[in-house]
Coordinates of C-alpha atoms and ligand atoms in Angstrom, one line a residue:
Chain H
X177 CA -51.9 31.2 -49.6
X178 CA -52.3 27.6 -48.1
X179 CA -49.1 26.4 -46.6
X180 CA -47.1 23.9 -48.7
X181 CA -45.8 22.4 -45.5
X182 CA -47.4 22.2 -42.3
X183 CA -45.5 20.7 -39.3
X184 CA -47.6 19.9 -36.2
X185 CA -46.2 18.8 -32.7
X186 CA -43.3 16.8 -34.3
X187 CA -41.5 15.0 -31.6
X188 CA -38.4 12.6 -31.6
X189 CA -36.0 11.3 -28.9
X190 CA -33.1 9.1 -29.2
X191 CA -33.0 7.5 -25.8
X192 CA -32.0 10.5 -23.4
X193 CA -31.6 12.8 -26.2
X194 CA -34.7 14.9 -27.5
X195 CA -34.1 16.1 -30.9
X196 CA -37.6 17.3 -31.5
X197 CA -39.7 18.6 -28.9
X198 CA -43.2 19.4 -30.3
X199 CA -42.1 21.4 -33.2
X200 CA -44.7 23.2 -35.1
X201 CA -44.3 25.5 -38.1
X202 CA -45.8 26.2 -41.7
X203 CA -44.0 27.1 -44.9
X204 CA -45.5 28.4 -48.1
X205 CA -44.3 28.1 -51.7
X206 CA -41.9 30.8 -52.5
X207 CA -40.8 31.3 -48.8
X208 CA -37.6 30.5 -47.4
X209 CA -37.3 29.4 -43.8
X210 CA -33.9 29.7 -42.1
X211 CA -33.1 27.4 -39.5
X212 CA -30.3 28.2 -36.7
X213 CA -29.3 26.6 -33.6
X214 CA -26.2 25.1 -31.8
X215 CA -24.6 21.9 -33.0
X216 CA -26.6 19.1 -31.8
X217 CA -29.9 21.1 -31.4
X218 CA -31.7 19.0 -33.7
X219 CA -31.6 20.8 -36.9
X220 CA -30.4 17.9 -39.3
X221 CA -32.7 15.6 -37.2
X222 CA -35.6 17.7 -38.1
X223 CA -34.9 17.2 -41.8
X224 CA -34.5 13.7 -41.4
X225 CA -37.9 13.7 -39.8
X226 CA -39.4 15.7 -42.7
X227 CA -37.9 13.4 -45.4
X228 CA -38.7 10.2 -43.6
X229 CA -35.2 8.9 -42.8
X230 CA -36.1 9.1 -39.1
X231 CA -39.7 8.1 -38.1
X232 CA -41.4 10.7 -35.8
X233 CA -42.3 9.6 -32.2
X234 CA -45.5 12.0 -32.5
X235 CA -46.8 14.7 -34.4
X236 CA -47.8 15.2 -38.0
X237 CA -46.2 16.4 -41.4
X238 CA -48.6 17.6 -44.1
X239 CA -47.2 18.3 -47.6
X240 CA -49.6 20.2 -49.9
X241 CA -52.6 18.9 -47.7
X242 CA -51.5 15.2 -47.7
X243 CA -50.4 13.7 -44.5
X244 CA -46.9 12.1 -45.1
X245 CA -45.8 11.3 -41.7
X246 CA -45.7 7.6 -42.1
X247 CA -44.6 7.4 -45.7
X248 CA -41.2 5.9 -46.6
X249 CA -38.4 8.5 -47.8
X250 CA -38.6 7.4 -51.4
X251 CA -42.4 8.1 -51.8
X252 CA -41.9 11.6 -50.0
X253 CA -39.1 12.3 -52.4
X254 CA -41.4 11.7 -55.2
X255 CA -44.2 13.7 -53.7
X256 CA -41.9 16.8 -53.9
X257 CA -39.2 16.8 -51.3
X258 CA -35.5 17.4 -52.3
X259 CA -32.8 17.4 -49.6
X260 CA -29.2 18.5 -49.7
X261 CA -27.3 16.6 -46.9
X262 CA -24.9 18.4 -44.4
X263 CA -22.4 15.8 -45.2
X264 CA -22.5 15.3 -49.0
X265 CA -24.0 12.0 -50.0
X266 CA -22.8 11.6 -53.7
X267 CA -23.2 8.3 -55.6
X268 CA -19.4 8.1 -55.9
X269 CA -19.1 5.7 -58.8
X270 CA -21.6 7.4 -61.0
X271 CA -20.8 10.5 -63.0
X272 CA -22.1 13.8 -61.9
X273 CA -24.7 13.9 -64.7
X274 CA -25.8 10.4 -63.5
X275 CA -26.0 11.5 -60.1
X276 CA -28.5 14.1 -60.9
X277 CA -30.0 11.8 -63.6
X278 CA -31.2 9.4 -60.6
X279 CA -33.1 12.3 -59.1
X280 CA -34.5 13.4 -62.4
X281 CA -35.7 9.9 -63.2
X282 CA -36.7 8.6 -59.9
X283 CA -37.8 11.9 -57.8
X284 CA -39.1 13.8 -60.7
X285 CA -40.3 10.6 -62.7
X286 CA -38.8 11.8 -66.1
X287 CA -37.7 9.5 -68.8
X288 CA -35.4 9.6 -71.7
X289 CA -34.8 13.1 -73.6
X290 CA -37.0 14.7 -71.0
X291 CA -34.8 13.5 -68.2
X292 CA -31.6 14.2 -69.8
X293 CA -32.3 17.7 -70.8
X294 CA -33.8 18.5 -67.3
X295 CA -30.7 17.1 -65.8
X296 CA -28.4 19.3 -68.0
X297 CA -30.4 22.2 -67.1
X298 CA -30.0 21.5 -63.3
X299 CA -26.3 20.9 -63.9
X300 CA -25.9 24.2 -65.7
X301 CA -27.9 26.2 -63.0
X302 CA -25.7 24.7 -60.1
X303 CA -22.5 25.3 -62.2
X304 CA -21.5 21.8 -62.7
X305 CA -22.0 21.5 -66.3
X306 CA -18.4 21.4 -67.2
X307 CA -17.8 18.4 -64.8
X308 CA -21.0 16.4 -65.9
X309 CA -19.0 13.5 -67.0
X310 CA -16.7 13.3 -64.1
X311 CA -17.1 10.8 -61.3
X312 CA -18.8 12.2 -58.3
X313 CA -16.4 10.6 -56.1
X314 CA -13.5 12.6 -57.3
X315 CA -15.1 16.2 -56.9
X316 CA -13.7 18.7 -54.5
X317 CA -16.0 19.8 -51.6
X318 CA -17.3 22.9 -53.4
X319 CA -18.6 20.6 -56.2
X320 CA -19.9 18.0 -53.7
X321 CA -22.0 20.7 -52.1
X322 CA -23.2 21.9 -55.5
X323 CA -24.1 18.3 -56.5
X324 CA -26.1 17.9 -53.0
X325 CA -28.0 21.0 -54.4
X326 CA -28.2 19.7 -58.1
X327 CA -29.6 16.3 -56.7
X328 CA -32.1 18.1 -54.6
X329 CA -33.2 20.4 -57.4
X330 CA -33.2 17.6 -60.2
X331 CA -36.0 15.7 -58.4
X332 CA -38.4 18.7 -59.2
X333 CA -39.3 19.2 -55.6
X334 CA -41.9 21.6 -54.1
X335 CA -40.0 21.7 -51.1
X336 CA -36.1 22.0 -51.0
X337 CA -34.3 21.2 -47.7
X338 CA -30.7 22.5 -47.4
X339 CA -28.3 21.3 -44.6
X340 CA -25.4 23.6 -44.1
X341 CA -24.6 23.6 -47.8
X342 CA -22.5 26.9 -47.4
X343 CA -20.5 25.5 -44.6
X344 CA -16.8 25.3 -45.4
X345 CA -16.9 27.3 -48.5
X346 CA -14.8 30.4 -49.2
X347 CA -16.7 33.8 -49.3
X348 CA -17.0 34.1 -53.0
X349 CA -18.3 30.5 -53.1
X350 CA -20.9 31.4 -50.7
X351 CA -22.0 34.4 -52.6
X352 CA -22.4 32.1 -55.7
X353 CA -24.4 29.5 -53.9
X354 CA -26.7 32.3 -52.4
X355 CA -27.1 33.6 -55.8
X356 CA -28.3 30.1 -57.0
X357 CA -30.6 29.6 -54.2
X358 CA -32.0 33.0 -54.9
X359 CA -32.9 31.8 -58.4
X360 CA -35.0 28.9 -57.2
X361 CA -36.7 30.7 -54.5
X362 CA -39.6 32.0 -56.3
X363 CA -41.2 28.7 -57.3
X364 CA -40.0 26.5 -54.5
X365 CA -40.4 26.4 -50.6
X366 CA -37.0 26.4 -48.9
X367 CA -35.7 25.2 -45.5
X368 CA -32.3 26.4 -45.1
X369 CA -30.1 25.3 -42.0
X370 CA -27.0 27.5 -42.1
X371 CA -24.7 29.0 -39.6
X372 CA -23.6 32.0 -41.8
X373 CA -25.9 35.0 -40.7
X374 CA -25.4 37.2 -43.6
X375 CA -26.2 34.4 -46.2
X376 CA -29.4 33.3 -44.3
X377 CA -30.6 37.0 -43.9
X378 CA -30.1 37.6 -47.7
X379 CA -32.6 34.9 -48.5
X380 CA -34.8 34.0 -45.6
X381 CA -38.3 35.3 -45.1
X382 CA -38.3 34.0 -41.6
X383 CA -35.7 32.3 -39.3
X384 CA -36.6 29.5 -36.8
X385 CA -34.4 29.0 -33.7
X386 CA -33.8 25.3 -32.3
X387 CA -32.3 24.6 -29.2
X388 CA -32.4 21.1 -27.6
X389 CA -35.0 20.2 -30.0
X390 CA -37.4 22.9 -29.2
X391 CA -38.5 25.9 -31.1
X392 CA -37.3 28.8 -29.2
X393 CA -38.1 31.6 -31.7
X394 CA -39.5 32.1 -35.0
X395 CA -39.7 35.5 -36.9
X396 CA -38.4 38.0 -39.5
X397 CA -34.7 37.5 -39.9
X398 CA -33.7 40.9 -38.5
X399 CA -35.6 40.5 -35.4
X400 CA -34.5 36.9 -34.6
X401 CA -31.0 37.6 -35.2
X402 CA -31.0 40.8 -32.9
X403 CA -33.0 39.0 -30.2
X404 CA -31.6 38.3 -26.8
X405 CA -32.2 34.7 -27.0
X406 CA -30.4 34.3 -30.3
X407 CA -27.4 36.5 -29.1
X408 CA -27.2 34.2 -25.9
X409 CA -27.2 31.1 -28.1
X410 CA -25.2 32.5 -30.8
X411 CA -22.0 33.3 -28.6
X412 CA -21.7 29.6 -28.3
X413 CA -22.8 29.0 -31.7
X414 CA -20.1 31.0 -33.4
X415 CA -17.2 28.9 -31.8
X416 CA -18.4 25.7 -33.3
X417 CA -20.2 27.2 -36.3
X418 CA -16.7 27.4 -37.8
X419 CA -16.2 23.6 -37.7
Chain I
X121 CA -17.0 3.0 -83.4
X122 CA -19.9 3.3 -80.8
X123 CA -19.3 0.9 -77.6
X124 CA -22.7 -0.8 -78.4
X125 CA -21.3 -1.8 -81.9
X126 CA -18.0 -3.2 -80.4
X127 CA -19.9 -5.1 -77.6
X128 CA -22.4 -6.7 -80.1
X129 CA -19.5 -7.5 -82.4
X130 CA -17.5 -9.1 -79.4
X131 CA -20.7 -10.8 -78.2
X132 CA -21.1 -12.4 -81.7
X133 CA -17.4 -13.5 -81.9
X134 CA -17.7 -15.0 -78.6
X135 CA -21.0 -16.9 -79.5
X136 CA -19.0 -18.2 -82.6
X137 CA -16.0 -19.3 -80.5
X138 CA -18.4 -21.2 -78.2
X139 CA -20.3 -22.8 -81.1
X140 CA -17.0 -24.1 -82.6
X141 CA -15.3 -25.1 -79.3
X142 CA -16.5 -28.6 -78.9
X143 CA -15.1 -29.5 -82.3
X144 CA -11.6 -28.7 -81.1
X145 CA -11.4 -29.3 -77.7
X146 CA -11.4 -32.8 -75.9
X147 CA -14.0 -33.8 -73.3
X148 CA -12.2 -33.1 -70.2
X149 CA -11.4 -29.6 -71.2
X150 CA -15.0 -29.1 -72.3
X151 CA -16.4 -30.1 -69.1
X152 CA -14.1 -27.7 -67.2
X153 CA -15.1 -25.0 -69.6
X154 CA -18.7 -25.7 -68.8
X155 CA -18.1 -25.7 -65.2
X156 CA -16.4 -22.3 -65.4
X157 CA -19.3 -20.8 -67.3
X158 CA -22.0 -21.9 -65.0
X159 CA -19.9 -20.8 -61.9
X160 CA -19.5 -17.5 -63.7
X161 CA -23.2 -17.2 -64.3
X162 CA -23.8 -18.0 -60.5
X163 CA -21.2 -15.4 -59.5
X164 CA -22.9 -12.7 -61.9
X165 CA -26.2 -13.6 -59.9
X166 CA -24.6 -13.5 -56.3
X167 CA -23.0 -10.0 -57.6
X168 CA -26.2 -8.7 -58.8
X169 CA -27.5 -9.1 -55.2
X170 CA -24.5 -8.4 -53.2
X171 CA -22.9 -5.7 -55.3
X172 CA -26.0 -3.8 -56.5
X173 CA -28.6 -4.4 -53.7
X174 CA -26.2 -4.6 -50.7
X175 CA -27.3 -8.2 -49.6
X176 CA -24.7 -10.6 -48.9
X177 CA -26.1 -14.1 -49.2
X178 CA -24.4 -17.2 -47.7
X179 CA -27.4 -19.3 -48.7
X180 CA -27.5 -19.0 -52.3
X181 CA -26.9 -22.7 -52.8
X182 CA -30.4 -23.3 -51.7
X183 CA -31.6 -21.6 -55.2
X184 CA -29.0 -24.0 -57.0
X185 CA -30.5 -26.9 -55.1
X186 CA -34.2 -25.9 -55.8
X187 CA -33.5 -25.3 -59.4
X188 CA -31.6 -28.7 -59.8
X189 CA -34.1 -30.7 -57.8
X190 CA -36.9 -29.1 -59.7
X191 CA -35.4 -30.3 -62.9
X192 CA -34.7 -33.8 -61.9
X193 CA -38.2 -34.3 -60.4
X194 CA -40.2 -32.5 -63.2
X195 CA -38.2 -34.3 -65.8
X196 CA -38.9 -37.5 -64.1
X197 CA -42.7 -36.9 -63.8
X198 CA -43.2 -35.6 -67.3
X199 CA -40.7 -38.2 -68.8
X200 CA -39.2 -35.8 -71.2
X201 CA -35.6 -34.8 -72.1
X202 CA -34.4 -32.6 -69.1
X203 CA -33.5 -30.0 -71.7
X204 CA -37.2 -29.1 -72.3
X205 CA -37.9 -28.8 -68.8
X206 CA -34.9 -26.3 -67.9
X207 CA -37.3 -23.6 -67.7
X208 CA -38.9 -24.8 -64.6
X209 CA -35.7 -24.4 -62.7
X210 CA -35.5 -20.8 -62.6
X211 CA -39.2 -20.2 -62.1
X212 CA -39.1 -22.6 -58.9
X213 CA -36.2 -20.8 -57.6
X214 CA -37.6 -17.3 -58.3
X215 CA -40.9 -18.4 -56.6
X216 CA -38.9 -19.6 -53.4
X217 CA -37.1 -16.4 -53.4
X218 CA -40.2 -14.3 -53.7
X219 CA -41.7 -16.0 -50.7
X220 CA -38.9 -16.1 -48.3
X221 CA -37.9 -12.5 -49.2
X222 CA -40.9 -11.4 -46.9
X223 CA -39.4 -12.5 -43.6
X224 CA -35.8 -12.1 -44.8
X225 CA -35.9 -8.6 -45.7
X226 CA -36.6 -7.6 -42.1
X227 CA -33.1 -8.7 -41.3
X228 CA -30.2 -6.6 -42.2
X229 CA -26.4 -7.0 -42.9
X230 CA -24.8 -10.0 -41.2
X231 CA -28.4 -11.3 -40.1
X232 CA -29.7 -11.6 -43.6
X233 CA -26.4 -13.4 -44.4
X234 CA -26.8 -15.9 -41.8
X235 CA -30.4 -16.4 -42.1
X236 CA -30.0 -17.2 -45.7
X237 CA -27.5 -19.9 -44.7
X238 CA -29.7 -21.2 -41.9
X239 CA -32.6 -21.4 -44.4
X240 CA -30.5 -23.3 -46.9
X241 CA -29.4 -25.8 -44.3
X242 CA -33.1 -26.4 -43.1
X243 CA -34.1 -27.3 -46.5
X244 CA -31.1 -29.3 -46.9
X245 CA -32.1 -31.2 -43.8
X246 CA -35.4 -31.7 -45.0
X247 CA -34.4 -32.9 -48.3
X248 CA -32.1 -35.6 -46.6
X249 CA -34.9 -36.8 -44.6
X250 CA -37.3 -37.0 -47.5
X251 CA -37.3 -40.2 -49.2
X252 CA -39.7 -38.8 -52.0
X253 CA -36.6 -36.9 -53.3
X254 CA -34.0 -39.5 -52.7
X255 CA -33.1 -38.7 -49.2
X256 CA -29.4 -38.6 -48.1
X257 CA -28.2 -40.9 -51.2
X258 CA -29.9 -38.3 -53.8
X259 CA -31.4 -38.9 -57.3
X260 CA -30.1 -40.0 -60.7
X261 CA -31.4 -38.1 -63.5
X262 CA -34.6 -40.2 -64.4
X263 CA -34.8 -39.4 -67.8
X264 CA -31.1 -39.8 -68.8
X265 CA -31.8 -42.6 -71.2
X266 CA -33.5 -39.9 -73.4
X267 CA -30.1 -38.0 -73.7
X268 CA -27.9 -38.5 -76.9
X269 CA -24.6 -39.3 -75.3
X270 CA -22.6 -38.5 -78.4
X271 CA -23.6 -34.9 -78.2
X272 CA -24.0 -34.6 -74.4
X273 CA -20.7 -32.8 -73.5
X274 CA -21.1 -30.4 -76.3
X275 CA -24.7 -29.7 -75.6
X276 CA -23.9 -28.9 -72.0
X277 CA -21.1 -26.6 -73.0
X278 CA -23.5 -25.0 -75.5
X279 CA -26.0 -24.5 -72.9
X280 CA -23.7 -23.0 -70.4
X281 CA -22.1 -20.6 -73.0
X282 CA -25.5 -19.5 -74.1
X283 CA -26.5 -19.0 -70.6
X284 CA -23.4 -17.1 -69.6
X285 CA -23.7 -14.8 -72.7
X286 CA -27.1 -14.4 -72.2
X287 CA -26.8 -13.3 -68.4
X288 CA -24.1 -10.9 -69.1
X289 CA -26.0 -9.2 -72.0
X290 CA -29.2 -9.2 -69.9
X291 CA -27.3 -7.5 -67.0
X292 CA -25.6 -5.2 -69.3
X293 CA -29.1 -4.2 -70.7
X294 CA -30.3 -4.0 -67.2
X295 CA -27.7 -1.6 -66.1
X296 CA -28.0 0.9 -68.9
X297 CA -31.7 1.0 -68.2
X298 CA -33.2 3.5 -65.8
X299 CA -33.9 0.5 -63.4
X300 CA -30.2 -0.2 -63.7
X301 CA -29.4 3.4 -62.8
X302 CA -31.4 2.9 -59.5
X303 CA -29.6 -0.2 -58.8
X304 CA -26.3 1.6 -59.1
X305 CA -27.5 4.4 -56.9
X306 CA -28.4 1.9 -54.3
X307 CA -25.0 0.0 -54.7
X308 CA -23.2 3.5 -54.3
X309 CA -25.3 5.1 -51.5
X310 CA -28.6 3.6 -50.3
X311 CA -29.3 6.7 -48.0
X312 CA -29.0 9.1 -51.1
X313 CA -30.7 6.7 -53.4
X314 CA -33.9 6.7 -51.1
X315 CA -33.7 10.4 -50.7
X316 CA -34.1 11.1 -54.3
X317 CA -36.9 8.7 -54.8
X318 CA -35.4 5.2 -55.4
X319 CA -37.4 2.4 -53.7
X320 CA -34.6 0.6 -52.4
X321 CA -36.8 -2.2 -51.1
X322 CA -38.2 -2.9 -54.5
X323 CA -34.7 -2.9 -56.0
X324 CA -33.6 -5.3 -53.3
X325 CA -36.6 -7.7 -54.1
X326 CA -36.1 -7.5 -57.8
X327 CA -32.4 -8.2 -57.6
X328 CA -33.0 -11.1 -55.0
X329 CA -35.6 -12.9 -57.3
X330 CA -33.6 -12.5 -60.4
X331 CA -30.5 -13.6 -58.7
X332 CA -32.3 -16.6 -57.4
X333 CA -33.7 -17.5 -60.9
X334 CA -30.3 -17.3 -62.5
X335 CA -28.7 -19.5 -59.9
X336 CA -31.6 -21.9 -60.1
X337 CA -31.0 -22.2 -63.8
X338 CA -27.2 -22.7 -63.7
X339 CA -27.7 -25.1 -60.8
X340 CA -29.9 -27.2 -62.8
X341 CA -27.7 -27.2 -65.7
X342 CA -24.6 -28.1 -63.4
X343 CA -26.4 -31.2 -61.9
X344 CA -27.8 -32.2 -65.3
X345 CA -24.3 -32.4 -66.4
X346 CA -23.4 -34.8 -63.5
X347 CA -26.6 -36.9 -64.3
X348 CA -26.8 -37.2 -60.6
X349 CA -27.8 -34.9 -57.6
X350 CA -27.3 -35.5 -53.9
X351 CA -28.3 -33.0 -51.2
X352 CA -24.7 -32.8 -49.7
X353 CA -23.4 -31.5 -53.1
X354 CA -26.5 -29.3 -54.0
X355 CA -26.7 -27.7 -50.5
X356 CA -23.0 -27.2 -50.0
X357 CA -22.1 -23.8 -48.6
X358 CA -19.1 -23.9 -51.0
X359 CA -21.3 -22.9 -53.8
X360 CA -21.9 -19.3 -52.0
X361 CA -18.3 -19.2 -50.8
X362 CA -17.0 -19.5 -54.4
X363 CA -19.4 -17.0 -55.7
X364 CA -18.4 -14.8 -53.1
X365 CA -14.7 -15.2 -53.7
X366 CA -14.9 -14.8 -57.5
X367 CA -17.0 -11.6 -56.9
X368 CA -14.8 -10.1 -54.2
X369 CA -11.5 -10.7 -55.8
X370 CA -12.7 -9.8 -59.1
X371 CA -14.6 -6.7 -58.5
X372 CA -17.7 -6.3 -56.4
X373 CA -20.6 -4.2 -58.3
X374 CA -18.9 -4.6 -61.8
X375 CA -20.0 -6.8 -64.6
X376 CA -16.5 -7.2 -65.5
X377 CA -15.3 -8.3 -62.1
X378 CA -16.8 -11.8 -61.8
X379 CA -15.2 -12.7 -65.2
X380 CA -11.8 -11.8 -63.9
X381 CA -12.7 -13.4 -60.8
X382 CA -13.7 -16.7 -62.4
X383 CA -10.6 -16.9 -64.4
X384 CA -8.3 -16.4 -61.2
X385 CA -10.5 -19.0 -59.4
X386 CA -9.9 -21.8 -62.0
X387 CA -6.5 -20.8 -62.7
X388 CA -5.7 -21.1 -59.3
X389 CA -7.4 -24.3 -58.8
X390 CA -5.9 -26.0 -61.9
X391 CA -2.4 -24.7 -60.8
X392 CA -2.6 -25.8 -57.2
X393 CA -4.3 -29.3 -57.7
X394 CA -2.5 -30.0 -61.2
X395 CA 1.3 -29.0 -61.4
X396 CA 1.7 -28.0 -57.6
X397 CA -0.1 -31.3 -56.7
X398 CA -1.8 -30.0 -53.7
X399 CA -4.9 -31.4 -52.2
X400 CA -8.3 -29.9 -52.2
X401 CA -8.0 -28.6 -48.7
X402 CA -4.8 -26.6 -49.5
X403 CA -6.5 -25.0 -52.6
X404 CA -9.2 -23.6 -50.2
X405 CA -6.5 -22.2 -47.9
X406 CA -4.8 -20.6 -51.0
X407 CA -8.2 -19.0 -52.0
X408 CA -8.6 -17.6 -48.6
X409 CA -5.1 -16.1 -48.5
X410 CA -5.6 -14.5 -51.8
X411 CA -9.0 -13.2 -50.9
X412 CA -7.4 -11.5 -47.9
X413 CA -4.6 -10.1 -49.9
X414 CA -7.0 -8.7 -52.4
X415 CA -9.2 -7.1 -49.7
X416 CA -6.2 -5.6 -48.3
X417 CA -4.5 -4.1 -51.5
X418 CA -7.7 -3.4 -53.5
X419 CA -10.7 -3.3 -51.2
X420 CA -13.0 -3.1 -54.3
X421 CA -11.5 -6.0 -56.0
X422 CA -8.9 -6.4 -58.8
X423 CA -11.0 -5.2 -61.7
X424 CA -11.8 -1.6 -60.5
X425 CA -8.2 -1.1 -59.4
X426 CA -6.9 -2.2 -63.2
X427 CA -9.7 -0.1 -64.7
X428 CA -8.8 3.0 -62.9
X429 CA -5.2 2.5 -63.3
X430 CA -5.2 1.7 -66.9
X431 CA -8.2 3.5 -67.9
X432 CA -9.6 0.6 -69.5
X433 CA -13.3 0.2 -70.2
X434 CA -14.8 -3.1 -71.3
X435 CA -18.7 -3.5 -70.4
X436 CA -19.1 0.4 -69.9
X437 CA -22.4 1.3 -68.6
X438 CA -21.8 4.9 -67.9
X439 CA -24.2 7.3 -69.4
X440 CA -22.6 10.3 -70.9
X441 CA -24.3 13.7 -70.6
X442 CA -25.9 15.0 -73.7
X443 CA -23.6 17.9 -74.7
X444 CA -24.3 20.3 -77.6
X445 CA -22.5 18.4 -80.5
X446 CA -19.9 21.2 -81.6
X447 CA -20.3 24.6 -80.2
X448 CA -18.0 27.2 -81.9
X449 CA -16.4 29.6 -79.5
X450 CA -17.9 32.5 -81.1
X451 CA -21.1 31.2 -81.2
X452 CA -21.1 30.3 -77.4
X453 CA -20.0 34.0 -76.7
X454 CA -22.8 35.1 -78.8
X455 CA -25.2 33.2 -76.7
X456 CA -23.4 34.3 -73.3
X457 CA -23.5 38.0 -74.4
Ligands
ADP165 N1 -29.9 8.3 -35.6 C1 -29.6 8.8 -34.2 N2 -29.3 8.0 -33.4 C2 -28.8 8.6 -32.0 N3 -28.8 9.8 -31.9 C3 -28.7 10.8 -33.0 C4 -29.1 10.2 -34.3 N4 -29.3 11.3 -35.0 C5 -28.9 12.4 -34.2 N5 -28.6 11.9 -33.0 C6 -28.4 12.9 -32.0 O1 -29.2 13.9 -31.8 C7 -28.7 15.0 -31.5 C8 -29.1 16.2 -32.8 O2 -28.5 15.8 -33.8 P1 -28.5 16.8 -35.3 O3 -29.9 16.8 -35.6 O4 -27.5 16.2 -36.3 O5 -28.1 18.2 -34.7 P2 -27.7 19.5 -35.5 O6 -27.9 19.2 -37.0 O7 -28.6 20.4 -34.9 O8 -26.2 19.8 -35.3 C9 -27.2 14.9 -31.5 O9 -27.0 14.9 -30.2 C10 -27.0 13.6 -32.3 O10 -25.9 12.9 -31.8
MG166 MG1 -26.7 19.2 -38.6

């Protein structure tokens, strides 16, 4: 199958800090790419580059055969990118339902009845249905994380980008989240940044290791996790991975 | 009763009150009421831009001036009653806004605010130099002889009332539309908004042009009421200061906030310059002190604090989720099982 996402030689630096150093990879529909690496390695920046919140210094990003490298974020979102932020970014004075409705209306381009029923379906799938009319600003962490996922999903993306959405959750909560991600995997491509090895292993087809903005390794989860490189990086990672 | 019905009914009652008010109120109070209503409209427009699109303008007086001068000049050229050329005012202000948006939108935050102010000052300086528009001494309303002065104050009040009600109704309509949902998402979190497909720049542009148009119309009405326009009054930065004060103490990013803000603003003014007998300067100091206190106690303004504490909803624009009407416990268990 032709890849949905093709990232080629993507580069970005902030002054002295290199956050992306000629990163290349491909991703097909139905595939989940896990991304690991120490804090500050450039994982979130990679997502920012893909969604267009940060403009690349070099390289290209192709989505479904179309070059999206220079497009503004809202265009990329409408073309099929949905992103869950590491630090939840709700619309605090809108209700949970309205939060997801923004994504359904703008990202997915739905109107009226179609928009509201799709929004409710997403809230149901992400376990937020009972809190639909609560203000997003008043949600506890777990629900903020769920809402991040709901907003990403509601825009009917082809590619879902998840940034540490399991971080800070209890084990049963992580299990639930993994189950939810599994249900959407079949018809989406997913990039999932996470520090929790077993969660990542459970869903990922491949894992990509970033360090200082460079792709150090990419391969099947078992191989990558057991590799010498990762063990070395992981020792340092476990300490700050908890934070 | 559904919210919409209550709102429509309140609108009708208010319209009736406005229609009848000139027959009971004396001219002084009527003039004050007209001024309140026009400033409320301007504050709503400033709020549309600052509260929903995140652009704080210190140069909104330029749109008031463009609207007012457009009215005075066009009415002079066409020699018709100023009321009939009122539509020119918002159109001119909107066109100006659409043009200056191109360079101004490259600037963010404080740079935008200051650039707006500088732009207003420059246009003001040109106006003072230009004899064609009356220079420093300004212009009388050329067609004031066509005005029926028996009905002038009531007409001004009715126009201001219609504009205010129309503005609030239009803003309410806007906020419950899907464009309004986009505006509110940008108000809350522009990063998240663009990440789910909201075109933040487009929203800003639309809010800017609408805001300018509304201020142009309200400004034209305001100076029409004076029958005279002079650049120092038209390009006065205090217009923006008042709008900002009203919005910030009342509640930025809400439709109710400016209404509350305008009541406080005029209440304070009448209290300080009337019974307390203080001069205009002290009044401005008082405004400043109150603004600072409100910003420290209730940073989002008085209305949101009241609303959240008392649970009142007035111009409620929240969309409720479409839940299944009544699901019996047994029925839902069957579905689940
Ligand atoms: N907009 C920015 N401007 C300057 N530096 C940034 C910016 N965004 C990220 N950085 C820096 O780039 C590095 C990588 O950050 P990030 O991508 O968030 O890492 P990770 O998600 O892997 O922990 C960090 O040192 C961070 O401080
Ligand atoms: Mg990160």
